[in-house]
Amino acid sequence: GAGVSQSPSNKVTEKGKDVELRCDPISGHTALYWYRQSLGQGLEFLIYFQGNSAPDKSGLPSDRFSAERTGGSVSTLTIQRTQQEDSAVYLCASSLVGLFGEQFFGPGTRLTVL
Amino acid sequence: AQSVTQLGSHVSVSEGALVLLRCNYSSSVPPYLFWYVQYPNQGLQLLLKYTSAATLVKGINGFEAEFKKSETSFHLTKPSAHMSDAAEYFCAVSEGGSQGNLIFGKGTKLSVKP
């Protein structure tokens, strides 16, 4: 009965470095979402997975951002050549497709780019 | 395109007073609507949801919201505020279906004075 988990909880990196953020969804949830929460932009949708496929990548802010999902479970969000404007809390959510869109959120990863 | 507007980025009430947090939405299809709460340094927790059943929706912790199609509103209320209600509240809209990513408002931070 575990909820959505994310790791690391905090990540501090230097500008220009690559980072990987991990999300473990609730078992059996086929849909997985990444959002970004920042002071200036509020909560923004980044990407959606149905199984291992990502039919909609339109929310990714630049080509430095990519994500994958393997085995219909764990997902990794990768940010290459990080910039200071990437500093934010990255939230992952999962849901059962068709369940009125109700999503269950993880605690987030706070990314700080120095 | 869907959008959500939350009036008031910060609302302050006295303990025991009525809580009213406003949310207006825009959607081209009948929407699914949600209120989430975020306590400091935590993820998002679902308070309640509207999925085209009863227009008055009751949620956790004594909160409720009423869907008013004519006003395109989904305001959140609680008759009597508790200190523990101090948090940030987000209204969100989804078209549901196979993707169903959430579009969030900017959030309203609720302060409760003793």
PDB file of C-alpha atoms in Angstrom:
ATOM      1  CA  GLY A   1       0.000   0.000   0.000  1.00  0.00           C
ATOM      2  CA  ALA A   2       2.935   2.365  -0.499  1.00  0.00           C
ATOM      3  CA  GLY A   3       2.330   5.690  -2.142  1.00  0.00           C
ATOM      4  CA  VAL A   4       4.353   7.405  -4.837  1.00  0.00           C
ATOM      5  CA  SER A   5       7.992   7.739  -3.864  1.00  0.00           C
ATOM      6  CA  GLN A   6      10.655  10.002  -5.316  1.00  0.00           C
ATOM      7  CA  SER A   7      14.389  10.173  -4.929  1.00  0.00           C
ATOM      8  CA  PRO A   8      16.447  12.020  -4.036  1.00  0.00           C
ATOM      9  CA  SER A   9      14.383  14.305  -1.834  1.00  0.00           C
ATOM     10  CA  ASN A  10      16.923  17.087  -2.306  1.00  0.00           C
ATOM     11  CA  LYS A  11      19.547  17.591  -4.986  1.00  0.00           C
ATOM     12  CA  VAL A  12      22.072  20.387  -5.180  1.00  0.00           C
ATOM     13  CA  THR A  13      24.125  20.561  -8.347  1.00  0.00           C
ATOM     14  CA  GLU A  14      26.375  22.933 -10.196  1.00  0.00           C
ATOM     15  CA  LYS A  15      25.330  24.704 -13.351  1.00  0.00           C
ATOM     16  CA  GLY A  16      26.147  22.606 -16.390  1.00  0.00           C
ATOM     17  CA  LYS A  17      25.950  19.222 -14.665  1.00  0.00           C
ATOM     18  CA  ASP A  18      23.407  16.527 -15.545  1.00  0.00           C
ATOM     19  CA  VAL A  19      20.894  15.259 -12.968  1.00  0.00           C
ATOM     20  CA  GLU A  20      18.547  12.292 -12.785  1.00  0.00           C
ATOM     21  CA  LEU A  21      15.364  12.287 -10.744  1.00  0.00           C
ATOM     22  CA  ARG A  22      13.537   9.065  -9.985  1.00  0.00           C
ATOM     23  CA  CYS A  23       9.868   8.269  -9.435  1.00  0.00           C
ATOM     24  CA  ASP A  24       8.316   5.025  -8.193  1.00  0.00           C
ATOM     25  CA  PRO A  25       4.565   5.100  -8.845  1.00  0.00           C
ATOM     26  CA  ILE A  26       1.865   3.236  -6.972  1.00  0.00           C
ATOM     27  CA  SER A  27       1.849  -0.401  -8.030  1.00  0.00           C
ATOM     28  CA  GLY A  28      -0.677  -1.021 -10.804  1.00  0.00           C
ATOM     29  CA  HIS A  29      -0.978   2.609 -11.853  1.00  0.00           C
ATOM     30  CA  THR A  30      -0.463   2.734 -15.592  1.00  0.00           C
ATOM     31  CA  ALA A  31      -0.383   6.509 -15.954  1.00  0.00           C
ATOM     32  CA  LEU A  32       2.541   8.558 -14.656  1.00  0.00           C
ATOM     33  CA  TYR A  33       2.997  12.329 -14.726  1.00  0.00           C
ATOM     34  CA  TRP A  34       5.839  14.728 -14.051  1.00  0.00           C
ATOM     35  CA  TYR A  35       5.169  18.303 -12.923  1.00  0.00           C
ATOM     36  CA  ARG A  36       7.441  21.147 -11.943  1.00  0.00           C
ATOM     37  CA  GLN A  37       6.660  23.569  -9.138  1.00  0.00           C
ATOM     38  CA  SER A  38       8.543  26.849  -9.055  1.00  0.00           C
ATOM     39  CA  LEU A  39       7.948  30.234  -7.467  1.00  0.00           C
ATOM     40  CA  GLY A  40       7.488  32.078 -10.696  1.00  0.00           C
ATOM     41  CA  GLN A  41       5.537  29.523 -12.703  1.00  0.00           C
ATOM     42  CA  GLY A  42       3.431  27.632 -10.188  1.00  0.00           C
ATOM     43  CA  LEU A  43       2.692  23.998 -11.045  1.00  0.00           C
ATOM     44  CA  GLU A  44       3.500  23.090 -14.651  1.00  0.00           C
ATOM     45  CA  PHE A  45       2.827  19.825 -16.439  1.00  0.00           C
ATOM     46  CA  LEU A  46       5.969  18.362 -18.000  1.00  0.00           C
ATOM     47  CA  ILE A  47       5.250  14.912 -19.414  1.00  0.00           C
ATOM     48  CA  TYR A  48       2.813  12.029 -19.269  1.00  0.00           C
ATOM     49  CA  PHE A  49       3.437   8.279 -19.618  1.00  0.00           C
ATOM     50  CA  GLN A  50       0.886   5.636 -20.432  1.00  0.00           C
ATOM     51  CA  GLY A  51       2.748   2.421 -19.744  1.00  0.00           C
ATOM     52  CA  ASN A  52       6.223   2.998 -21.161  1.00  0.00           C
ATOM     53  CA  SER A  53       5.075   5.389 -23.866  1.00  0.00           C
ATOM     54  CA  ALA A  54       5.073   9.154 -23.679  1.00  0.00           C
ATOM     55  CA  PRO A  55       2.512  10.361 -26.232  1.00  0.00           C
ATOM     56  CA  ASP A  56       2.750  13.965 -25.086  1.00  0.00           C
ATOM     57  CA  LYS A  57       6.136  15.599 -24.552  1.00  0.00           C
ATOM     58  CA  SER A  58       4.913  19.096 -25.262  1.00  0.00           C
ATOM     59  CA  GLY A  59       5.325  20.253 -21.672  1.00  0.00           C
ATOM     60  CA  LEU A  60       9.067  19.662 -21.536  1.00  0.00           C
ATOM     61  CA  PRO A  61      10.615  23.142 -21.366  1.00  0.00           C
ATOM     62  CA  SER A  62      13.627  22.430 -23.565  1.00  0.00           C
ATOM     63  CA  ASP A  63      15.536  19.623 -25.279  1.00  0.00           C
ATOM     64  CA  ARG A  64      17.755  19.421 -22.199  1.00  0.00           C
ATOM     65  CA  PHE A  65      14.869  17.641 -20.496  1.00  0.00           C
ATOM     66  CA  SER A  66      14.070  14.006 -21.195  1.00  0.00           C
ATOM     67  CA  ALA A  67      12.236  11.228 -19.416  1.00  0.00           C
ATOM     68  CA  GLU A  68      11.807   7.526 -19.696  1.00  0.00           C
ATOM     69  CA  ARG A  69       9.787   4.832 -18.042  1.00  0.00           C
ATOM     70  CA  THR A  70      10.751   1.186 -17.934  1.00  0.00           C
ATOM     71  CA  GLY A  71       8.659  -1.893 -17.195  1.00  0.00           C
ATOM     72  CA  GLY A  72       5.588   0.267 -16.868  1.00  0.00           C
ATOM     73  CA  SER A  73       6.824   1.294 -13.440  1.00  0.00           C
ATOM     74  CA  VAL A  74       9.826   3.422 -12.476  1.00  0.00           C
ATOM     75  CA  SER A  75      10.389   6.673 -14.331  1.00  0.00           C
ATOM     76  CA  THR A  76      13.487   8.832 -14.587  1.00  0.00           C
ATOM     77  CA  LEU A  77      13.520  12.519 -15.470  1.00  0.00           C
ATOM     78  CA  THR A  78      16.902  13.661 -16.750  1.00  0.00           C
ATOM     79  CA  ILE A  79      18.018  17.258 -17.044  1.00  0.00           C
ATOM     80  CA  GLN A  80      21.203  17.800 -19.005  1.00  0.00           C
ATOM     81  CA  ARG A  81      23.485  20.813 -18.645  1.00  0.00           C
ATOM     82  CA  THR A  82      21.429  22.211 -15.802  1.00  0.00           C
ATOM     83  CA  GLN A  83      20.744  25.927 -15.608  1.00  0.00           C
ATOM     84  CA  GLN A  84      19.795  28.041 -12.602  1.00  0.00           C
ATOM     85  CA  GLU A  85      16.270  28.439 -13.942  1.00  0.00           C
ATOM     86  CA  ASP A  86      15.838  24.668 -13.600  1.00  0.00           C
ATOM     87  CA  SER A  87      15.795  25.089  -9.815  1.00  0.00           C
ATOM     88  CA  ALA A  88      12.360  23.921  -8.671  1.00  0.00           C
ATOM     89  CA  VAL A  89      10.515  21.094  -6.975  1.00  0.00           C
ATOM     90  CA  TYR A  90       9.849  18.250  -9.384  1.00  0.00           C
ATOM     91  CA  LEU A  91       6.698  16.312  -8.568  1.00  0.00           C
ATOM     92  CA  CYS A  92       5.670  12.922  -9.837  1.00  0.00           C
ATOM     93  CA  ALA A  93       2.098  11.590  -9.798  1.00  0.00           C
ATOM     94  CA  SER A  94       0.449   8.354 -10.839  1.00  0.00           C
ATOM     95  CA  SER A  95      -3.102   7.307 -11.547  1.00  0.00           C
ATOM     96  CA  LEU A  96      -5.300   4.544 -12.852  1.00  0.00           C
ATOM     97  CA  VAL A  97      -6.329   5.523 -16.361  1.00  0.00           C
ATOM     98  CA  GLY A  98      -9.968   6.439 -16.507  1.00  0.00           C
ATOM     99  CA  LEU A  99     -10.327   7.030 -12.784  1.00  0.00           C
ATOM    100  CA  PHE A 100     -11.662  10.556 -13.346  1.00  0.00           C
ATOM    101  CA  GLY A 101      -8.131  11.869 -13.564  1.00  0.00           C
ATOM    102  CA  GLU A 102      -7.429  11.538  -9.848  1.00  0.00           C
ATOM    103  CA  GLN A 103      -3.686  11.629  -9.375  1.00  0.00           C
ATOM    104  CA  PHE A 104      -1.618  10.651  -6.382  1.00  0.00           C
ATOM    105  CA  PHE A 105       1.485  12.739  -5.818  1.00  0.00           C
ATOM    106  CA  GLY A 106       4.885  11.948  -4.444  1.00  0.00           C
ATOM    107  CA  PRO A 107       6.705  14.239  -1.990  1.00  0.00           C
ATOM    108  CA  GLY A 108       8.836  15.764  -4.744  1.00  0.00           C
ATOM    109  CA  THR A 109      12.520  16.337  -5.408  1.00  0.00           C
ATOM    110  CA  ARG A 110      13.825  19.795  -4.611  1.00  0.00           C
ATOM    111  CA  LEU A 111      16.490  20.669  -7.194  1.00  0.00           C
ATOM    112  CA  THR A 112      18.851  23.557  -6.574  1.00  0.00           C
ATOM    113  CA  VAL A 113      21.247  24.585  -9.334  1.00  0.00           C
ATOM    114  CA  LEU A 114      24.098  26.761  -8.110  1.00  0.00           C
TER     115      LEU A 114
ATOM    116  CA  ALA B   1      -7.674  25.246 -23.846  1.00  0.00           C
ATOM    117  CA  GLN B   2      -8.268  24.621 -20.213  1.00  0.00           C
ATOM    118  CA  SER B   3      -7.282  27.088 -17.527  1.00  0.00           C
ATOM    119  CA  VAL B   4      -7.840  27.737 -13.853  1.00  0.00           C
ATOM    120  CA  THR B   5      -7.899  31.050 -12.017  1.00  0.00           C
ATOM    121  CA  GLN B   6      -7.622  31.276  -8.266  1.00  0.00           C
ATOM    122  CA  LEU B   7      -8.550  34.673  -6.883  1.00  0.00           C
ATOM    123  CA  GLY B   8      -6.278  35.742  -4.077  1.00  0.00           C
ATOM    124  CA  SER B   9      -2.784  34.383  -3.689  1.00  0.00           C
ATOM    125  CA  HIS B  10      -3.046  34.782   0.072  1.00  0.00           C
ATOM    126  CA  VAL B  11      -6.101  34.525   2.325  1.00  0.00           C
ATOM    127  CA  SER B  12      -6.028  35.092   6.071  1.00  0.00           C
ATOM    128  CA  VAL B  13      -8.843  34.103   8.430  1.00  0.00           C
ATOM    129  CA  SER B  14      -9.276  33.830  12.167  1.00  0.00           C
ATOM    130  CA  GLU B  15      -9.611  30.458  13.833  1.00  0.00           C
ATOM    131  CA  GLY B  16     -13.287  29.475  13.770  1.00  0.00           C
ATOM    132  CA  ALA B  17     -14.131  31.742  10.846  1.00  0.00           C
ATOM    133  CA  LEU B  18     -15.454  30.695   7.462  1.00  0.00           C
ATOM    134  CA  VAL B  19     -12.887  29.707   4.866  1.00  0.00           C
ATOM    135  CA  LEU B  20     -13.675  30.600   1.240  1.00  0.00           C
ATOM    136  CA  LEU B  21     -11.109  29.979  -1.488  1.00  0.00           C
ATOM    137  CA  ARG B  22     -12.176  30.913  -4.985  1.00  0.00           C
ATOM    138  CA  CYS B  23     -11.601  28.999  -8.197  1.00  0.00           C
ATOM    139  CA  ASN B  24     -12.875  29.667 -11.705  1.00  0.00           C
ATOM    140  CA  TYR B  25     -12.164  27.392 -14.627  1.00  0.00           C
ATOM    141  CA  SER B  26     -12.290  27.404 -18.377  1.00  0.00           C
ATOM    142  CA  SER B  27     -12.881  24.190 -20.283  1.00  0.00           C
ATOM    143  CA  SER B  28     -14.322  23.289 -23.647  1.00  0.00           C
ATOM    144  CA  VAL B  29     -15.677  19.994 -22.363  1.00  0.00           C
ATOM    145  CA  PRO B  30     -17.362  19.018 -19.120  1.00  0.00           C
ATOM    146  CA  PRO B  31     -14.457  19.130 -16.717  1.00  0.00           C
ATOM    147  CA  TYR B  32     -13.236  17.123 -13.837  1.00  0.00           C
ATOM    148  CA  LEU B  33     -12.280  19.493 -11.027  1.00  0.00           C
ATOM    149  CA  PHE B  34     -10.056  18.983  -8.036  1.00  0.00           C
ATOM    150  CA  TRP B  35      -8.809  20.745  -4.948  1.00  0.00           C
ATOM    151  CA  TYR B  36      -5.431  19.723  -3.600  1.00  0.00           C
ATOM    152  CA  VAL B  37      -3.724  20.872  -0.409  1.00  0.00           C
ATOM    153  CA  GLN B  38       0.001  21.189   0.138  1.00  0.00           C
ATOM    154  CA  TYR B  39       1.421  21.438   3.635  1.00  0.00           C
ATOM    155  CA  PRO B  40       4.910  22.912   4.015  1.00  0.00           C
ATOM    156  CA  ASN B  41       7.614  20.690   2.531  1.00  0.00           C
ATOM    157  CA  GLN B  42       5.123  18.017   1.543  1.00  0.00           C
ATOM    158  CA  GLY B  43       3.543  16.782  -1.662  1.00  0.00           C
ATOM    159  CA  LEU B  44       0.015  17.437  -2.861  1.00  0.00           C
ATOM    160  CA  GLN B  45      -2.889  15.726  -1.141  1.00  0.00           C
ATOM    161  CA  LEU B  46      -6.329  15.441  -2.726  1.00  0.00           C
ATOM    162  CA  LEU B  47      -9.034  17.259  -0.739  1.00  0.00           C
ATOM    163  CA  LEU B  48     -11.986  16.566  -3.003  1.00  0.00           C
ATOM    164  CA  LYS B  49     -13.016  16.081  -6.620  1.00  0.00           C
ATOM    165  CA  TYR B  50     -15.951  16.800  -8.895  1.00  0.00           C
ATOM    166  CA  THR B  51     -16.628  14.198 -11.570  1.00  0.00           C
ATOM    167  CA  SER B  52     -20.084  15.191 -12.882  1.00  0.00           C
ATOM    168  CA  ALA B  53     -22.106  13.524 -10.147  1.00  0.00           C
ATOM    169  CA  ALA B  54     -23.409  15.692  -7.279  1.00  0.00           C
ATOM    170  CA  THR B  55     -22.602  19.371  -7.659  1.00  0.00           C
ATOM    171  CA  LEU B  56     -21.878  19.766  -3.937  1.00  0.00           C
ATOM    172  CA  VAL B  57     -18.804  17.737  -3.150  1.00  0.00           C
ATOM    173  CA  LYS B  58     -17.624  16.910   0.350  1.00  0.00           C
ATOM    174  CA  GLY B  59     -13.984  16.229   1.010  1.00  0.00           C
ATOM    175  CA  ILE B  60     -11.632  15.484   3.837  1.00  0.00           C
ATOM    176  CA  ASN B  61     -11.048  17.657   6.910  1.00  0.00           C
ATOM    177  CA  GLY B  62     -14.496  19.269   6.690  1.00  0.00           C
ATOM    178  CA  PHE B  63     -13.952  20.962   3.323  1.00  0.00           C
ATOM    179  CA  GLU B  64     -16.552  21.076   0.580  1.00  0.00           C
ATOM    180  CA  ALA B  65     -16.904  22.668  -2.842  1.00  0.00           C
ATOM    181  CA  GLU B  66     -19.801  23.451  -5.114  1.00  0.00           C
ATOM    182  CA  PHE B  67     -19.658  23.133  -8.891  1.00  0.00           C
ATOM    183  CA  LYS B  68     -21.570  25.956 -10.566  1.00  0.00           C
ATOM    184  CA  LYS B  69     -21.587  25.541 -14.320  1.00  0.00           C
ATOM    185  CA  SER B  70     -23.305  28.890 -14.968  1.00  0.00           C
ATOM    186  CA  GLU B  71     -20.529  30.684 -13.086  1.00  0.00           C
ATOM    187  CA  THR B  72     -17.735  28.305 -14.174  1.00  0.00           C
ATOM    188  CA  SER B  73     -16.740  28.177 -10.523  1.00  0.00           C
ATOM    189  CA  PHE B  74     -15.660  25.561  -8.015  1.00  0.00           C
ATOM    190  CA  HIS B  75     -15.081  27.465  -4.781  1.00  0.00           C
ATOM    191  CA  LEU B  76     -13.763  25.673  -1.696  1.00  0.00           C
ATOM    192  CA  THR B  77     -15.332  26.315   1.710  1.00  0.00           C
ATOM    193  CA  LYS B  78     -15.062  25.216   5.300  1.00  0.00           C
ATOM    194  CA  PRO B  79     -17.445  26.534   7.973  1.00  0.00           C
ATOM    195  CA  SER B  80     -14.877  26.866  10.747  1.00  0.00           C
ATOM    196  CA  ALA B  81     -11.131  27.216  10.239  1.00  0.00           C
ATOM    197  CA  HIS B  82      -8.618  25.338  12.367  1.00  0.00           C
ATOM    198  CA  MET B  83      -4.993  26.253  12.856  1.00  0.00           C
ATOM    199  CA  SER B  84      -4.085  22.982  11.143  1.00  0.00           C
ATOM    200  CA  ASP B  85      -5.753  24.205   7.925  1.00  0.00           C
ATOM    201  CA  ALA B  86      -2.877  26.604   7.270  1.00  0.00           C
ATOM    202  CA  ALA B  87      -1.421  25.414   3.971  1.00  0.00           C
ATOM    203  CA  GLU B  88      -1.428  26.168   0.254  1.00  0.00           C
ATOM    204  CA  TYR B  89      -4.481  25.125  -1.735  1.00  0.00           C
ATOM    205  CA  PHE B  90      -4.533  24.392  -5.444  1.00  0.00           C
ATOM    206  CA  CYS B  91      -7.521  24.124  -7.737  1.00  0.00           C
ATOM    207  CA  ALA B  92      -7.032  21.965 -10.834  1.00  0.00           C
ATOM    208  CA  VAL B  93      -8.980  20.943 -13.918  1.00  0.00           C
ATOM    209  CA  SER B  94      -8.689  17.887 -16.127  1.00  0.00           C
ATOM    210  CA  GLU B  95     -10.436  16.656 -19.211  1.00  0.00           C
ATOM    211  CA  GLY B  96      -9.933  13.147 -17.869  1.00  0.00           C
ATOM    212  CA  GLY B  97      -9.749  10.398 -20.419  1.00  0.00           C
ATOM    213  CA  SER B  98      -6.597   8.571 -21.342  1.00  0.00           C
ATOM    214  CA  GLN B  99      -4.202  11.441 -20.696  1.00  0.00           C
ATOM    215  CA  GLY B 100      -5.816  13.646 -18.124  1.00  0.00           C
ATOM    216  CA  ASN B 101      -2.922  15.795 -17.039  1.00  0.00           C
ATOM    217  CA  LEU B 102      -3.976  18.398 -14.513  1.00  0.00           C
ATOM    218  CA  ILE B 103      -3.955  22.128 -15.168  1.00  0.00           C
ATOM    219  CA  PHE B 104      -3.386  23.928 -11.883  1.00  0.00           C
ATOM    220  CA  GLY B 105      -4.204  27.365 -10.631  1.00  0.00           C
ATOM    221  CA  LYS B 106      -1.452  29.468  -9.070  1.00  0.00           C
ATOM    222  CA  GLY B 107      -2.471  28.442  -5.570  1.00  0.00           C
ATOM    223  CA  THR B 108      -3.844  30.245  -2.532  1.00  0.00           C
ATOM    224  CA  LYS B 109      -1.916  30.295   0.708  1.00  0.00           C
ATOM    225  CA  LEU B 110      -4.259  30.117   3.679  1.00  0.00           C
ATOM    226  CA  SER B 111      -3.159  31.585   7.005  1.00  0.00           C
ATOM    227  CA  VAL B 112      -5.178  30.994  10.176  1.00  0.00           C
ATOM    228  CA  LYS B 113      -4.833  33.467  13.042  1.00  0.00           C
ATOM    229  CA  PRO B 114      -5.454  32.383  16.630  1.00  0.00           C
TER     230      PRO B 114
END
